[in-house]
mmCIF file with all atom_site columns, C-alpha atoms in Angstrom:
data_model
loop_
_atom_site.group_PDB
_atom_site.id
_atom_site.type_symbol
_atom_site.label_atom_id
_atom_site.label_alt_id
_atom_site.label_comp_id
_atom_site.label_asym_id
_atom_site.label_entity_id
_atom_site.label_seq_id
_atom_site.pdbx_PDB_ins_code
_atom_site.Cartn_x
_atom_site.Cartn_y
_atom_site.Cartn_z
_atom_site.occupancy
_atom_site.B_iso_or_equiv
_atom_site.pdbx_formal_charge
_atom_site.auth_seq_id
_atom_site.auth_comp_id
_atom_site.auth_asym_id
_atom_site.auth_atom_id
_atom_site.pdbx_PDB_model_num
ATOM 1   C CA . MET A 1 1   ? 229.691 98.002  201.384 1.00 91.00 ? 8   MET A CA 1
ATOM 2   C CA . GLN A 1 2   ? 232.069 95.282  202.411 1.00 95.00 ? 9   GLN A CA 1
ATOM 3   C CA . VAL A 1 3   ? 234.355 92.922  200.447 1.00 97.00 ? 10  VAL A CA 1
ATOM 4   C CA . ARG A 1 4   ? 232.428 90.409  201.113 1.00 95.00 ? 11  ARG A CA 1
ATOM 5   C CA . ASP A 1 5   ? 229.481 91.998  199.114 1.00 94.00 ? 12  ASP A CA 1
ATOM 6   C CA . ALA A 1 6   ? 231.973 92.724  196.040 1.00 95.00 ? 13  ALA A CA 1
ATOM 7   C CA . MET A 1 7   ? 234.378 90.349  195.510 1.00 96.00 ? 14  MET A CA 1
ATOM 8   C CA . SER A 1 8   ? 234.142 87.085  192.906 1.00 92.00 ? 15  SER A CA 1
ATOM 9   C CA . ASN A 1 9   ? 233.837 84.069  194.498 1.00 88.00 ? 16  ASN A CA 1
ATOM 10  C CA . GLN A 1 10  ? 234.367 81.788  192.177 1.00 87.00 ? 17  GLN A CA 1
ATOM 11  C CA . VAL A 1 11  ? 238.480 81.570  192.317 1.00 94.00 ? 18  VAL A CA 1
ATOM 12  C CA . LEU A 1 12  ? 240.758 80.579  189.118 1.00 96.00 ? 19  LEU A CA 1
ATOM 13  C CA . VAL A 1 13  ? 243.422 78.441  191.032 1.00 95.00 ? 20  VAL A CA 1
ATOM 14  C CA . VAL A 1 14  ? 246.376 77.043  189.018 1.00 95.00 ? 21  VAL A CA 1
ATOM 15  C CA . GLY A 1 15  ? 249.207 75.375  190.906 1.00 92.00 ? 22  GLY A CA 1
ATOM 16  C CA . PRO A 1 16  ? 253.183 76.655  190.723 1.00 92.00 ? 23  PRO A CA 1
ATOM 17  C CA . GLU A 1 17  ? 253.776 73.883  188.003 1.00 94.00 ? 24  GLU A CA 1
ATOM 18  C CA . HIS A 1 18  ? 251.440 75.563  185.293 1.00 95.00 ? 25  HIS A CA 1
ATOM 19  C CA . THR A 1 19  ? 253.369 77.204  182.529 1.00 97.00 ? 26  THR A CA 1
ATOM 20  C CA . LEU A 1 20  ? 252.444 80.682  181.899 1.00 97.00 ? 27  LEU A CA 1
ATOM 21  C CA . ARG A 1 21  ? 250.708 80.196  178.782 1.00 96.00 ? 28  ARG A CA 1
ATOM 22  C CA . GLN A 1 22  ? 248.599 77.720  180.748 1.00 97.00 ? 29  GLN A CA 1
ATOM 23  C CA . ALA A 1 23  ? 248.002 80.034  183.295 1.00 96.00 ? 30  ALA A CA 1
ATOM 24  C CA . ALA A 1 24  ? 247.159 82.550  180.590 1.00 96.00 ? 31  ALA A CA 1
ATOM 25  C CA . ARG A 1 25  ? 244.630 80.633  178.624 1.00 97.00 ? 32  ARG A CA 1
ATOM 26  C CA . MET A 1 26  ? 242.253 79.713  181.997 1.00 97.00 ? 33  MET A CA 1
ATOM 27  C CA . MET A 1 27  ? 242.615 83.319  183.111 1.00 96.00 ? 34  MET A CA 1
ATOM 28  C CA . SER A 1 28  ? 241.706 84.590  179.126 1.00 96.00 ? 35  SER A CA 1
ATOM 29  C CA . ALA A 1 29  ? 239.042 81.541  179.266 1.00 96.00 ? 36  ALA A CA 1
ATOM 30  C CA . ARG A 1 30  ? 237.741 82.840  182.797 1.00 94.00 ? 37  ARG A CA 1
ATOM 31  C CA . GLY A 1 31  ? 237.720 86.533  181.775 1.00 93.00 ? 38  GLY A CA 1
ATOM 32  C CA . VAL A 1 32  ? 239.375 87.106  184.900 1.00 94.00 ? 39  VAL A CA 1
ATOM 33  C CA . GLY A 1 33  ? 243.018 89.002  185.431 1.00 93.00 ? 40  GLY A CA 1
ATOM 34  C CA . SER A 1 34  ? 244.377 87.137  187.979 1.00 94.00 ? 41  SER A CA 1
ATOM 35  C CA . ALA A 1 35  ? 244.890 83.523  189.314 1.00 96.00 ? 42  ALA A CA 1
ATOM 36  C CA . VAL A 1 36  ? 245.254 82.444  192.839 1.00 95.00 ? 43  VAL A CA 1
ATOM 37  C CA . VAL A 1 37  ? 248.354 79.976  192.928 1.00 93.00 ? 44  VAL A CA 1
ATOM 38  C CA . ILE A 1 38  ? 248.388 77.345  196.130 1.00 88.00 ? 45  ILE A CA 1
ATOM 39  C CA . ASP A 1 39  ? 251.433 75.198  196.407 1.00 82.00 ? 46  ASP A CA 1
ATOM 40  C CA . PRO A 1 40  ? 250.995 72.394  198.305 1.00 79.00 ? 47  PRO A CA 1
ATOM 41  C CA . ASP A 1 41  ? 254.677 72.225  199.749 1.00 79.00 ? 48  ASP A CA 1
ATOM 42  C CA . SER A 1 42  ? 254.770 75.886  200.727 1.00 76.00 ? 49  SER A CA 1
ATOM 43  C CA . GLU A 1 43  ? 252.522 77.816  203.168 1.00 73.00 ? 50  GLU A CA 1
ATOM 44  C CA . GLY A 1 44  ? 250.475 80.805  201.994 1.00 77.00 ? 51  GLY A CA 1
ATOM 45  C CA . VAL A 1 45  ? 248.940 81.792  199.123 1.00 88.00 ? 52  VAL A CA 1
ATOM 46  C CA . GLY A 1 46  ? 250.385 83.446  195.724 1.00 91.00 ? 53  GLY A CA 1
ATOM 47  C CA . ILE A 1 47  ? 248.732 85.164  192.824 1.00 94.00 ? 54  ILE A CA 1
ATOM 48  C CA . MET A 1 48  ? 249.745 85.382  189.513 1.00 94.00 ? 55  MET A CA 1
ATOM 49  C CA . THR A 1 49  ? 248.303 88.344  187.241 1.00 93.00 ? 56  THR A CA 1
ATOM 50  C CA . GLU A 1 50  ? 247.999 89.416  183.802 1.00 93.00 ? 57  GLU A CA 1
ATOM 51  C CA . ARG A 1 51  ? 250.959 91.825  184.665 1.00 92.00 ? 58  ARG A CA 1
ATOM 52  C CA . ASP A 1 52  ? 253.132 89.047  185.513 1.00 94.00 ? 59  ASP A CA 1
ATOM 53  C CA . VAL A 1 53  ? 252.567 87.021  182.249 1.00 94.00 ? 60  VAL A CA 1
ATOM 54  C CA . LEU A 1 54  ? 252.831 90.515  180.540 1.00 94.00 ? 61  LEU A CA 1
ATOM 55  C CA . LYS A 1 55  ? 256.432 91.048  181.959 1.00 94.00 ? 62  LYS A CA 1
ATOM 56  C CA . ALA A 1 56  ? 257.893 87.522  181.516 1.00 95.00 ? 63  ALA A CA 1
ATOM 57  C CA . ILE A 1 57  ? 256.401 87.854  177.322 1.00 94.00 ? 64  ILE A CA 1
ATOM 58  C CA . GLY A 1 58  ? 258.490 91.369  177.592 1.00 96.00 ? 65  GLY A CA 1
ATOM 59  C CA . ALA A 1 59  ? 261.683 89.714  178.822 1.00 96.00 ? 66  ALA A CA 1
ATOM 60  C CA . ASP A 1 60  ? 261.349 87.377  175.973 1.00 97.00 ? 67  ASP A CA 1
ATOM 61  C CA . LEU A 1 61  ? 260.534 84.248  178.013 1.00 97.00 ? 68  LEU A CA 1
ATOM 62  C CA . ASP A 1 62  ? 259.427 81.359  176.746 1.00 97.00 ? 69  ASP A CA 1
ATOM 63  C CA . CYS A 1 63  ? 255.518 80.955  178.207 1.00 95.00 ? 70  CYS A CA 1
ATOM 64  C CA . ASP A 1 64  ? 255.427 77.259  177.484 1.00 97.00 ? 71  ASP A CA 1
ATOM 65  C CA . VAL A 1 65  ? 258.452 76.579  179.644 1.00 96.00 ? 72  VAL A CA 1
ATOM 66  C CA . GLU A 1 66  ? 258.363 79.128  182.376 1.00 96.00 ? 73  GLU A CA 1
ATOM 67  C CA . ARG A 1 67  ? 256.388 77.858  185.337 1.00 95.00 ? 74  ARG A CA 1
ATOM 68  C CA . THR A 1 68  ? 253.666 80.204  186.976 1.00 94.00 ? 75  THR A CA 1
ATOM 69  C CA . GLY A 1 69  ? 255.648 79.568  190.780 1.00 91.00 ? 76  GLY A CA 1
ATOM 70  C CA . ASP A 1 70  ? 258.613 81.140  189.438 1.00 93.00 ? 77  ASP A CA 1
ATOM 71  C CA . HIS A 1 71  ? 256.688 84.332  188.372 1.00 92.00 ? 78  HIS A CA 1
ATOM 72  C CA . LEU A 1 72  ? 253.781 85.025  190.829 1.00 86.00 ? 79  LEU A CA 1
ATOM 73  C CA . THR A 1 73  ? 253.833 87.239  193.995 1.00 82.00 ? 80  THR A CA 1
ATOM 74  C CA . TRP A 1 74  ? 253.945 85.810  197.519 1.00 80.00 ? 81  TRP A CA 1
ATOM 75  C CA . ASP A 1 75  ? 254.168 88.782  198.914 1.00 81.00 ? 82  ASP A CA 1
ATOM 76  C CA . VAL A 1 76  ? 250.447 88.826  198.911 1.00 86.00 ? 83  VAL A CA 1
ATOM 77  C CA . VAL A 1 77  ? 248.486 91.542  200.901 1.00 89.00 ? 84  VAL A CA 1
ATOM 78  C CA . TYR A 1 78  ? 245.192 89.835  201.591 1.00 93.00 ? 85  TYR A CA 1
ATOM 79  C CA . ALA A 1 79  ? 241.691 91.118  202.399 1.00 96.00 ? 86  ALA A CA 1
ATOM 80  C CA . GLY A 1 80  ? 239.120 90.145  204.908 1.00 96.00 ? 87  GLY A CA 1
ATOM 81  C CA . PRO A 1 81  ? 235.757 89.588  204.014 1.00 97.00 ? 88  PRO A CA 1
ATOM 82  C CA . GLU A 1 82  ? 234.539 92.016  206.392 1.00 97.00 ? 89  GLU A CA 1
ATOM 83  C CA . TRP A 1 83  ? 236.741 94.786  205.128 1.00 97.00 ? 90  TRP A CA 1
ATOM 84  C CA . THR A 1 84  ? 235.003 97.529  203.721 1.00 97.00 ? 91  THR A CA 1
ATOM 85  C CA . VAL A 1 85  ? 235.302 98.217  199.557 1.00 96.00 ? 92  VAL A CA 1
ATOM 86  C CA . ALA A 1 86  ? 236.718 101.426 201.021 1.00 96.00 ? 93  ALA A CA 1
ATOM 87  C CA . GLU A 1 87  ? 239.430 99.826  202.796 1.00 97.00 ? 94  GLU A CA 1
ATOM 88  C CA . ALA A 1 88  ? 240.223 97.323  199.778 1.00 97.00 ? 95  ALA A CA 1
ATOM 89  C CA . ALA A 1 89  ? 240.712 100.203 197.113 1.00 96.00 ? 96  ALA A CA 1
ATOM 90  C CA . ALA A 1 90  ? 242.802 102.194 199.652 1.00 97.00 ? 97  ALA A CA 1
ATOM 91  C CA . ALA A 1 91  ? 244.816 98.920  199.942 1.00 96.00 ? 98  ALA A CA 1
ATOM 92  C CA . MET A 1 92  ? 245.507 98.629  196.157 1.00 96.00 ? 99  MET A CA 1
ATOM 93  C CA . ALA A 1 93  ? 245.868 101.938 195.696 1.00 96.00 ? 100 ALA A CA 1
ATOM 94  C CA . ARG A 1 94  ? 248.874 102.129 198.295 1.00 95.00 ? 101 ARG A CA 1
ATOM 95  C CA . GLY A 1 95  ? 250.298 99.050  197.206 1.00 93.00 ? 102 GLY A CA 1
ATOM 96  C CA . GLY A 1 96  ? 250.187 99.172  193.126 1.00 92.00 ? 103 GLY A CA 1
ATOM 97  C CA . PHE A 1 97  ? 247.915 96.588  192.719 1.00 91.00 ? 104 PHE A CA 1
ATOM 98  C CA . ARG A 1 98  ? 244.710 95.485  191.041 1.00 93.00 ? 105 ARG A CA 1
ATOM 99  C CA . HIS A 1 99  ? 243.540 92.651  192.975 1.00 95.00 ? 106 HIS A CA 1
ATOM 100 C CA . LEU A 1 100 ? 243.269 91.249  196.363 1.00 95.00 ? 107 LEU A CA 1
ATOM 101 C CA . VAL A 1 101 ? 242.828 87.657  197.932 1.00 95.00 ? 108 VAL A CA 1
ATOM 102 C CA . VAL A 1 102 ? 240.130 87.607  200.054 1.00 96.00 ? 109 VAL A CA 1
ATOM 103 C CA . LEU A 1 103 ? 241.149 85.164  202.899 1.00 94.00 ? 110 LEU A CA 1
ATOM 104 C CA . ASP A 1 104 ? 238.463 84.063  205.441 1.00 93.00 ? 111 ASP A CA 1
ATOM 105 C CA . GLY A 1 105 ? 240.976 82.487  208.358 1.00 90.00 ? 112 GLY A CA 1
ATOM 106 C CA . ARG A 1 106 ? 243.010 80.924  206.454 1.00 86.00 ? 113 ARG A CA 1
ATOM 107 C CA . GLU A 1 107 ? 240.415 79.624  203.589 1.00 90.00 ? 114 GLU A CA 1
ATOM 108 C CA . VAL A 1 108 ? 240.610 81.451  200.015 1.00 93.00 ? 115 VAL A CA 1
ATOM 109 C CA . ALA A 1 109 ? 236.958 83.440  200.139 1.00 95.00 ? 116 ALA A CA 1
ATOM 110 C CA . GLY A 1 110 ? 237.522 85.132  196.599 1.00 96.00 ? 117 GLY A CA 1
ATOM 111 C CA . VAL A 1 111 ? 239.148 87.722  194.745 1.00 96.00 ? 118 VAL A CA 1
ATOM 112 C CA . ILE A 1 112 ? 238.212 91.741  194.802 1.00 97.00 ? 119 ILE A CA 1
ATOM 113 C CA . SER A 1 113 ? 239.611 93.466  191.866 1.00 95.00 ? 120 SER A CA 1
ATOM 114 C CA . VAL A 1 114 ? 239.470 97.042  190.329 1.00 95.00 ? 121 VAL A CA 1
ATOM 115 C CA . ARG A 1 115 ? 236.853 96.217  187.969 1.00 93.00 ? 122 ARG A CA 1
ATOM 116 C CA . ASP A 1 116 ? 234.871 95.082  191.235 1.00 95.00 ? 123 ASP A CA 1
ATOM 117 C CA . ILE A 1 117 ? 235.523 97.857  193.255 1.00 95.00 ? 124 ILE A CA 1
ATOM 118 C CA . MET A 1 118 ? 234.499 100.074 189.802 1.00 94.00 ? 125 MET A CA 1
ATOM 119 C CA . ARG A 1 119 ? 231.184 97.909  189.515 1.00 93.00 ? 126 ARG A CA 1
ATOM 120 C CA . VAL A 1 120 ? 229.982 98.772  192.971 1.00 91.00 ? 127 VAL A CA 1
ATOM 121 C CA . TRP A 1 121 ? 230.873 102.313 193.323 1.00 90.00 ? 128 TRP A CA 1
ATOM 122 C CA . ALA A 1 122 ? 228.718 102.618 189.354 1.00 90.00 ? 129 ALA A CA 1
ATOM 123 C CA . GLU A 1 123 ? 226.045 100.975 190.975 1.00 87.00 ? 130 GLU A CA 1
ATOM 124 C CA . SER A 1 124 ? 225.694 103.156 193.925 1.00 84.00 ? 131 SER A CA 1
ATOM 125 C CA . GLN A 1 125 ? 226.131 106.346 192.247 1.00 83.00 ? 132 GLN A CA 1
ATOM 126 C CA . ALA A 1 126 ? 223.196 104.898 190.041 1.00 80.00 ? 133 ALA A CA 1
ATOM 127 C CA . ALA A 1 127 ? 221.135 104.349 192.825 1.00 75.00 ? 134 ALA A CA 1
ATOM 128 C CA . ILE A 1 128 ? 221.663 107.648 193.983 1.00 80.00 ? 135 ILE A CA 1
ATOM 129 C CA . VAL A 1 129 ? 220.708 108.898 190.805 1.00 76.00 ? 136 VAL A CA 1
ATOM 130 C CA . ALA A 1 130 ? 217.747 107.165 190.662 1.00 76.00 ? 137 ALA A CA 1
ATOM 131 C CA . THR A 1 131 ? 216.429 108.843 193.801 1.00 72.00 ? 138 THR A CA 1
#
């Protein structure tokens, strides 16, 4: 199975000037653990995860003042939609993270998470048991 078959293509996008609270509220409302951050003044795409928000709260930072652009990961590992789900899982395991931004060329095509990988794995196992 390929990443394109497992990823979420409904991506939450925030800007670098959103506060951490705004990003957290949007992630919570959408039921996602990450938001893609696109800064029109720089190249590339960053990612803000629930872990980034948790680190800021743990450091007693003011989530109504702190901006996503100061707390996100710019050094992102990107997946391609043609990657296998196993390749995505291996990249996550190597890097110690739970989300991969999926790029199709230079465009964000989606996000694949550990949850997505677990879902397709469980579905494949259920199909094996049913046969």
